[in-house]
Coordinates of C-alpha atoms in Angstrom, one line a residue:
M1 CA 80.7 -122.9 96.8
V2 CA 82.2 -126.2 95.5
A3 CA 84.3 -127.8 98.2
S4 CA 86.9 -129.6 96.0
E5 CA 88.3 -129.2 92.5
S6 CA 88.8 -131.8 89.8
P7 CA 89.7 -131.4 86.1
K8 CA 85.9 -131.0 85.5
Q9 CA 85.0 -129.0 88.6
K10 CA 86.2 -125.6 89.8
T11 CA 85.5 -123.3 92.6
F12 CA 85.0 -119.5 93.0
D13 CA 88.3 -119.4 94.9
S14 CA 90.2 -121.2 92.2
I15 CA 88.8 -119.0 89.5
N16 CA 89.6 -115.8 91.5
E17 CA 93.1 -117.1 92.0
K18 CA 93.5 -117.7 88.3
L19 CA 92.3 -114.1 87.7
K20 CA 94.9 -112.8 90.1
N21 CA 97.7 -114.6 88.4
G22 CA 96.5 -113.7 84.9
T23 CA 95.6 -117.2 83.6
A24 CA 91.8 -117.1 83.7
V25 CA 89.8 -117.1 80.5
V26 CA 86.9 -114.6 80.6
M27 CA 84.5 -114.3 77.7
T28 CA 81.5 -112.1 77.1
V29 CA 78.2 -113.9 76.4
N30 CA 78.4 -112.6 72.8
E31 CA 81.9 -114.0 72.3
F32 CA 81.0 -117.3 73.8
K33 CA 77.8 -117.9 71.8
D34 CA 79.2 -116.6 68.5
S35 CA 82.0 -119.1 68.8
I36 CA 79.5 -121.9 69.6
R37 CA 77.7 -121.0 66.3
K38 CA 81.0 -121.3 64.5
G39 CA 81.4 -124.9 65.7
K40 CA 83.6 -124.4 68.8
K41 CA 83.1 -127.0 71.5
Y42 CA 84.3 -126.1 75.0
S43 CA 85.3 -128.1 78.0
V44 CA 85.0 -126.8 81.6
N45 CA 88.7 -126.0 81.6
D46 CA 88.6 -123.9 78.5
V47 CA 86.7 -121.0 80.0
D48 CA 86.4 -119.7 83.5
V49 CA 83.8 -116.9 83.4
V50 CA 81.1 -115.8 80.9
T51 CA 79.8 -112.3 81.5
T52 CA 76.1 -111.7 80.7
A53 CA 74.0 -108.5 80.6
T54 CA 70.7 -107.0 79.8
M55 CA 69.4 -103.4 79.4
G56 CA 66.0 -102.0 78.7
C57 CA 62.8 -100.6 80.2
M58 CA 62.5 -101.9 83.8
S59 CA 59.5 -100.2 85.4
G60 CA 60.3 -101.6 88.9
T61 CA 63.2 -99.3 89.5
A62 CA 63.3 -96.7 92.3
A63 CA 65.9 -94.8 94.3
C64 CA 66.2 -93.7 97.9
F65 CA 68.0 -90.5 98.7
T66 CA 69.1 -88.5 101.7
V67 CA 68.6 -84.9 100.5
P68 CA 70.2 -81.9 102.2
V69 CA 67.8 -79.0 102.3
T70 CA 68.6 -76.6 105.2
K71 CA 70.6 -76.5 108.3
G72 CA 69.2 -78.1 111.4
S73 CA 66.1 -76.8 113.3
V74 CA 64.8 -74.7 110.5
F75 CA 61.7 -77.0 109.8
K76 CA 60.3 -80.0 111.6
R77 CA 59.6 -82.4 108.8
A78 CA 58.8 -82.6 105.1
E79 CA 55.3 -83.3 103.8
K80 CA 56.3 -83.2 100.1
I81 CA 59.5 -83.2 98.1
F82 CA 60.3 -82.7 94.4
L83 CA 63.6 -83.2 92.6
N84 CA 63.5 -81.4 89.2
G85 CA 59.8 -81.6 89.7
V86 CA 59.7 -85.4 90.1
P87 CA 57.8 -86.2 93.2
G88 CA 59.4 -88.2 96.0
S89 CA 57.8 -89.8 99.1
P90 CA 59.3 -88.4 102.3
G91 CA 60.5 -91.2 104.5
P92 CA 60.8 -93.8 105.6
A93 CA 62.5 -91.8 108.4
P94 CA 61.0 -88.4 109.2
N95 CA 64.4 -86.8 110.1
E96 CA 62.7 -84.3 112.4
R97 CA 64.5 -80.9 112.5
L98 CA 67.7 -82.2 110.9
G99 CA 67.3 -80.2 107.7
L100 CA 67.6 -83.5 105.7
V101 CA 64.9 -85.4 103.9
D102 CA 65.0 -89.1 103.2
C103 CA 62.8 -89.9 100.2
I104 CA 61.9 -92.6 97.7
V105 CA 61.5 -91.6 94.0
N106 CA 60.0 -94.0 91.5
G107 CA 61.7 -94.3 88.1
T108 CA 58.4 -94.0 86.4
G109 CA 57.4 -90.8 88.3
H110 CA 56.5 -87.7 86.2
S111 CA 57.8 -84.2 86.7
I112 CA 55.1 -81.7 87.6
Y113 CA 56.8 -79.2 85.3
D114 CA 57.6 -81.3 82.2
H115 CA 55.5 -84.3 81.1
R116 CA 58.5 -85.7 79.2
Y117 CA 60.8 -85.8 82.2
G118 CA 60.6 -88.5 84.9
G119 CA 62.4 -90.4 87.5
G120 CA 64.7 -92.2 85.0
H121 CA 65.8 -88.9 83.6
L122 CA 66.4 -87.6 87.1
F123 CA 68.6 -90.6 88.0
R124 CA 70.7 -90.2 84.9
D125 CA 71.1 -86.4 85.5
L126 CA 72.2 -87.1 89.1
V127 CA 74.8 -89.7 88.0
K128 CA 76.1 -87.2 85.4
R129 CA 76.5 -84.7 88.3
E130 CA 74.1 -82.3 86.8
P131 CA 72.6 -79.7 89.2
V132 CA 69.1 -80.7 90.4
K133 CA 66.5 -78.4 91.9
V134 CA 65.0 -79.6 95.2
E135 CA 61.7 -78.3 96.5
V136 CA 60.5 -79.2 99.9
H137 CA 57.1 -78.5 101.4
A138 CA 57.3 -78.5 105.2
D139 CA 54.5 -79.5 107.5
D140 CA 54.1 -75.8 108.6
G141 CA 53.3 -74.7 105.0
R142 CA 56.7 -73.2 104.2
V143 CA 58.5 -74.1 101.0
F144 CA 62.3 -74.5 100.8
T145 CA 64.3 -74.8 97.6
K146 CA 67.9 -75.7 97.0
T147 CA 70.1 -76.8 94.1
I148 CA 72.3 -79.8 94.7
T149 CA 74.2 -82.5 92.9
L150 CA 74.6 -86.2 93.6
D151 CA 77.8 -85.5 95.6
D152 CA 75.9 -83.4 98.0
M153 CA 74.0 -86.4 99.1
E154 CA 75.3 -88.8 101.8
F155 CA 73.0 -91.6 100.6
A156 CA 71.8 -92.4 97.0
R157 CA 70.9 -95.9 96.1
I158 CA 68.9 -97.6 93.3
Y159 CA 66.5 -100.3 94.4
S160 CA 65.0 -102.6 91.7
F161 CA 61.8 -104.4 92.8
R162 CA 61.2 -106.1 89.4
N163 CA 63.9 -106.1 86.8
C164 CA 65.7 -108.5 84.4
F165 CA 62.7 -110.7 83.5
K166 CA 63.9 -114.0 82.1
N167 CA 61.3 -114.1 79.4
Y168 CA 58.8 -111.3 79.0
N169 CA 56.1 -111.0 76.3
C170 CA 56.5 -109.2 73.0
F171 CA 53.5 -107.3 71.7
T172 CA 51.4 -106.7 68.6
N173 CA 47.9 -105.5 67.9
V174 CA 45.8 -107.9 65.8
T175 CA 42.7 -108.8 67.8
T176 CA 40.3 -106.0 68.5
G177 CA 40.8 -103.4 65.8
G178 CA 41.3 -100.7 68.5
T179 CA 44.3 -98.5 69.1
Y180 CA 46.1 -98.7 72.4
P181 CA 48.6 -96.4 74.1
S182 CA 51.2 -98.7 75.7
I183 CA 54.5 -98.6 77.7
F184 CA 55.7 -101.0 75.0
S185 CA 55.4 -98.5 72.1
F186 CA 56.6 -95.0 71.3
R187 CA 53.1 -94.1 69.9
P188 CA 49.7 -95.8 70.4
M189 CA 49.7 -99.2 68.8
E190 CA 47.5 -99.3 65.7
P191 CA 45.8 -102.4 64.3
G192 CA 48.3 -104.5 62.3
W193 CA 51.1 -102.0 62.8
G194 CA 53.9 -104.3 63.9
I195 CA 55.7 -106.1 66.8
T196 CA 57.4 -104.5 69.7
L197 CA 60.3 -106.6 70.9
V198 CA 60.9 -107.1 74.6
G199 CA 63.9 -108.9 76.0
S200 CA 67.7 -109.4 75.3
G201 CA 67.4 -113.1 74.5
E202 CA 70.6 -115.1 75.0
C203 CA 72.4 -112.2 76.6
N204 CA 70.0 -112.2 79.6
P205 CA 71.6 -113.3 82.8
L206 CA 68.7 -115.5 83.9
E207 CA 68.6 -117.4 80.6
N208 CA 72.2 -118.4 81.3
D209 CA 71.7 -119.4 85.0
P210 CA 68.2 -121.0 84.7
K211 CA 68.5 -122.9 88.1
F212 CA 69.7 -119.8 90.0
R213 CA 72.9 -121.6 91.0
F214 CA 74.8 -118.3 91.2
I215 CA 72.2 -115.6 91.0
K216 CA 71.1 -115.6 94.7
P217 CA 70.8 -113.1 97.5
G218 CA 74.1 -111.4 98.1
Y219 CA 75.6 -112.3 94.7
R220 CA 77.7 -109.5 93.2
I221 CA 76.6 -107.9 90.0
L222 CA 76.7 -104.6 88.1
V223 CA 73.6 -102.3 88.2
D224 CA 73.9 -99.4 85.7
C225 CA 77.6 -100.3 85.6
A226 CA 78.1 -99.9 89.4
P227 CA 78.8 -102.6 91.9
G228 CA 75.6 -104.0 93.2
I229 CA 74.0 -107.1 94.7
V230 CA 71.1 -109.4 94.1
I231 CA 68.5 -109.1 96.8
G232 CA 66.3 -112.0 95.5
T233 CA 63.5 -112.4 93.1
G234 CA 61.2 -109.5 92.5
T235 CA 57.5 -108.7 92.4
R236 CA 55.4 -110.8 89.9
A237 CA 58.2 -113.3 89.6
T238 CA 57.0 -116.8 88.7
A239 CA 58.8 -120.1 88.1
K240 CA 58.3 -119.7 84.3
A241 CA 59.0 -116.0 84.2
P242 CA 61.4 -115.2 87.1
N243 CA 62.9 -111.7 87.6
L244 CA 65.3 -110.1 90.0
S245 CA 65.3 -107.5 92.8
V246 CA 68.7 -105.8 93.0
A247 CA 70.4 -102.8 94.7
A248 CA 73.4 -100.6 94.1
D249 CA 74.8 -97.2 95.2
M250 CA 74.5 -94.5 92.5
F251 CA 77.9 -92.8 93.0
K252 CA 79.8 -95.2 90.7
M253 CA 77.0 -95.6 88.1
D254 CA 77.6 -94.8 84.4
P255 CA 75.0 -92.5 82.8
D256 CA 75.6 -94.3 79.5
F257 CA 73.9 -97.4 80.9
M258 CA 70.7 -95.8 82.3
S259 CA 68.1 -93.3 81.2
G260 CA 64.6 -92.2 81.1
F261 CA 62.3 -93.4 78.3
I262 CA 59.2 -91.8 76.8
T263 CA 56.4 -94.2 75.7
S264 CA 52.8 -93.7 74.6
G265 CA 51.7 -95.2 77.9
G266 CA 53.8 -93.0 80.1
L267 CA 57.4 -92.5 81.3
E268 CA 59.7 -95.5 81.8
V269 CA 63.1 -96.0 83.3
V270 CA 65.9 -97.8 81.6
T271 CA 68.1 -100.0 83.8
S272 CA 71.0 -102.3 83.0
I273 CA 72.2 -105.4 84.9
A274 CA 75.4 -107.4 84.3
V275 CA 76.1 -110.8 85.9
P276 CA 79.2 -113.1 85.8
I277 CA 78.6 -116.8 85.3
P278 CA 81.5 -118.8 86.6
V279 CA 82.0 -122.0 84.7
I280 CA 82.7 -124.4 87.6
D281 CA 81.3 -127.6 86.1
E282 CA 79.7 -129.3 83.2
E283 CA 76.1 -128.3 84.1
V284 CA 77.0 -124.6 83.9
L285 CA 78.7 -125.1 80.6
Q286 CA 75.7 -127.0 79.2
N287 CA 73.3 -124.3 80.4
L288 CA 75.4 -121.6 78.7
T289 CA 75.6 -123.6 75.5
A290 CA 71.9 -124.4 75.4
S291 CA 70.6 -120.9 76.1
M292 CA 71.0 -119.7 72.5
D293 CA 68.5 -117.4 70.8
E294 CA 67.4 -120.4 68.7
N295 CA 66.3 -122.3 71.8
L296 CA 64.7 -119.4 73.7
E297 CA 60.9 -118.9 73.5
A298 CA 59.6 -115.4 72.7
R299 CA 55.9 -115.2 73.4
I300 CA 53.8 -112.7 71.4
A301 CA 50.8 -111.2 73.1
D302 CA 48.1 -108.9 71.8
V303 CA 48.5 -105.5 73.5
S304 CA 44.7 -105.3 74.1
D305 CA 44.8 -108.0 76.8
R306 CA 48.5 -108.9 77.1
V307 CA 47.7 -112.6 76.8
P308 CA 50.2 -114.5 74.6
F309 CA 48.5 -116.1 71.6
T310 CA 51.6 -117.5 69.8
K311 CA 55.4 -117.9 70.2
V312 CA 58.5 -117.7 68.1
T313 CA 62.2 -117.7 69.2
Y314 CA 64.6 -114.9 70.0
A315 CA 66.5 -115.9 66.9
D316 CA 63.5 -114.7 65.0
M317 CA 63.7 -111.4 66.9
W318 CA 67.5 -110.8 67.0
Q319 CA 69.6 -113.0 64.7
G320 CA 70.5 -111.4 61.4
H321 CA 69.1 -108.1 62.4
D322 CA 71.0 -104.8 63.1
L323 CA 71.7 -104.0 66.8
E324 CA 73.0 -100.6 65.9
I325 CA 71.1 -97.8 64.2
E326 CA 72.9 -96.1 61.3
Y327 CA 72.5 -92.3 61.1
D328 CA 73.5 -90.1 58.2
P329 CA 72.5 -86.4 58.6
D330 CA 73.1 -85.8 54.9
D331 CA 70.0 -87.8 54.2
C332 CA 67.8 -85.4 56.3
I333 CA 65.1 -83.8 54.1
N334 CA 64.3 -81.0 56.6
C335 CA 60.6 -81.9 57.0
S336 CA 58.7 -78.6 57.0
F337 CA 56.2 -79.8 59.6
G338 CA 58.8 -80.9 62.1
C339 CA 61.0 -84.0 62.6
R340 CA 59.0 -87.1 63.4
A341 CA 62.1 -89.0 64.4
E342 CA 63.0 -86.4 67.0
H343 CA 59.4 -86.1 68.2
Y344 CA 59.0 -89.8 68.8
C345 CA 62.5 -90.6 70.0
P346 CA 61.8 -92.2 73.4
A347 CA 65.3 -91.4 74.7
G348 CA 65.4 -87.8 73.6
A349 CA 68.6 -88.5 71.7
I350 CA 67.9 -86.7 68.4
S351 CA 68.3 -83.0 67.6
W352 CA 66.8 -82.1 64.2
R353 CA 68.1 -78.5 64.2
E354 CA 71.7 -79.6 65.1
K355 CA 71.5 -82.7 62.9
T356 CA 73.0 -84.8 65.7
R357 CA 72.2 -87.9 67.7
D358 CA 73.4 -88.3 71.3
E359 CA 75.1 -91.7 71.2
T360 CA 75.1 -92.0 75.0
K361 CA 71.3 -91.6 75.1
C362 CA 70.3 -93.6 72.0
A363 CA 68.3 -96.7 73.0
R364 CA 68.7 -98.4 69.6
C365 CA 65.0 -98.9 69.8
G366 CA 64.4 -98.3 66.1
A367 CA 61.7 -95.7 66.5
C368 CA 63.6 -93.3 64.3
T369 CA 63.8 -95.8 61.4
V370 CA 60.0 -96.1 61.4
N371 CA 59.4 -92.3 61.6
C372 CA 62.2 -90.6 59.5
L373 CA 60.7 -89.8 56.1
G374 CA 64.1 -89.1 54.6
Q375 CA 65.6 -92.4 55.9
A376 CA 68.4 -90.6 57.6
F377 CA 68.1 -93.4 60.2
K378 CA 68.5 -96.9 59.0
A379 CA 68.5 -100.4 60.4
N380 CA 67.2 -103.9 59.6
L381 CA 64.9 -104.5 62.6
G382 CA 63.6 -107.6 61.0
K383 CA 60.2 -109.3 60.4
V384 CA 58.6 -112.2 62.2
K385 CA 56.2 -114.8 60.9
V386 CA 53.2 -114.9 63.2
D387 CA 50.8 -117.8 63.2
G388 CA 47.4 -116.8 61.7
V389 CA 48.7 -113.3 60.8
G390 CA 51.6 -113.6 58.4
E391 CA 54.9 -111.7 58.3
V392 CA 54.9 -108.8 60.7
P393 CA 57.6 -106.2 60.9
I394 CA 59.4 -105.4 64.2
V395 CA 58.8 -101.7 64.7
F396 CA 60.1 -101.0 68.2
R397 CA 62.6 -102.6 70.6
C398 CA 62.2 -102.0 74.4
G399 CA 65.5 -103.8 75.0
N400 CA 68.9 -102.4 74.1
R401 CA 70.9 -105.4 73.1
F402 CA 73.6 -103.3 71.6
K403 CA 74.3 -101.7 75.0
A404 CA 73.8 -105.1 76.8
V405 CA 76.7 -106.5 74.7
K406 CA 78.8 -103.4 75.6
L407 CA 78.0 -103.9 79.3
A408 CA 79.1 -107.5 79.2
E409 CA 82.4 -106.2 77.8
V410 CA 82.7 -103.7 80.7
L411 CA 82.1 -106.4 83.2
K412 CA 84.7 -108.6 81.5
H413 CA 87.3 -105.8 81.7
K414 CA 86.5 -105.2 85.4
I415 CA 87.0 -108.8 86.2
L416 CA 90.3 -109.1 84.3
T417 CA 91.7 -106.0 86.0
G418 CA 90.7 -107.1 89.5
E419 CA 88.1 -104.4 89.9
F420 CA 85.3 -107.0 90.2
I421 CA 85.7 -110.2 92.3
I422 CA 83.5 -113.2 91.5
G423 CA 81.2 -114.4 94.3
S424 CA 78.7 -113.3 96.9
V425 CA 79.4 -110.5 99.4
D426 CA 79.7 -113.0 102.3
D427 CA 82.2 -115.1 100.3
I428 CA 84.4 -112.1 99.6
L429 CA 84.3 -110.8 103.2
M430 CA 85.2 -114.3 104.5
A431 CA 88.1 -114.4 102.1
E432 CA 89.4 -111.1 103.3

């Protein structure tokens, strides 16, 4: 918190006061950086908040639930629990004879009944208030089942242990000549096939706050569109490639900004994070201006060893390419052997028989454009010049920049309407 204010220095409190009286200027990261490219030059007093966001596969996502199973004194404790077949770990509290089970469910967990359904799908179904089947194996050998919804739980919280990497690797397959299943591809990566893009580039919160001036433990953010907080850095975080650990209750999450994801290397969970960056001084403004796609390194690694062997920029990955995927059902040629686009869709968003695409599920990953023989799905995913290899097409995107831009807009709206207050939890409690 800055103690005093000058024409070139502001505070959280002064920005929140301007928000209350309707004089604050809030911009999304997309609005801000597009205007910079058009030649706009900002001073500290021209903009008060820039909203940043990212969305994509974030393996380090789990949830903790308190699941009602029976009335009290029916069983002593649970040995196993499954929600729609996805296994949970009972605990950390045993809840003896209460009829409740505390459990932790990994976002990458697989259902024992359906290999294409996992923790990420379960989290989204719960947030949609879909009925979920609970199966509990008690320590005395009895099995109890019950159907519940999210609102039957008294506790449901997402915990991220490793999300929002500042700069992850992108992947290709050019070294060994082998074929590799991977969580970074919808089908095993064949030699010379293409590049899978990872990361939201200039939209990413950590790219825009590189010194962690604001993104600290207790800082208020959105997780899957719900109010959440930063816990700290996450597992495998390094100085060059930091990431975040975050938490948020699930009851106010939006299913459009979360999902399960099917890859050739196993099930993944899609998580979204949005972070406000208050423009309190010149350093913040300079960081926002400098963190453009053109200036951000995108490392390319071979999927065989995941060791980077070259680098480009995120402008090569994102600029001039389509964020949205165009779909025209009239171009469907009714493949007699089945729809490859539907089969390989990681989000399960395509229905070949109904000729529809679920826009709320669509990950804008581009897998459909690679697999649809009739070109009913179209997008310019782009090509990248790779040293020693040549021009390589982007064939898959693990990050959903289209939805990241939308989430930044949602956060902007919440800030302007007073639904979201800038600052850490402690700062806000002190102000109250």
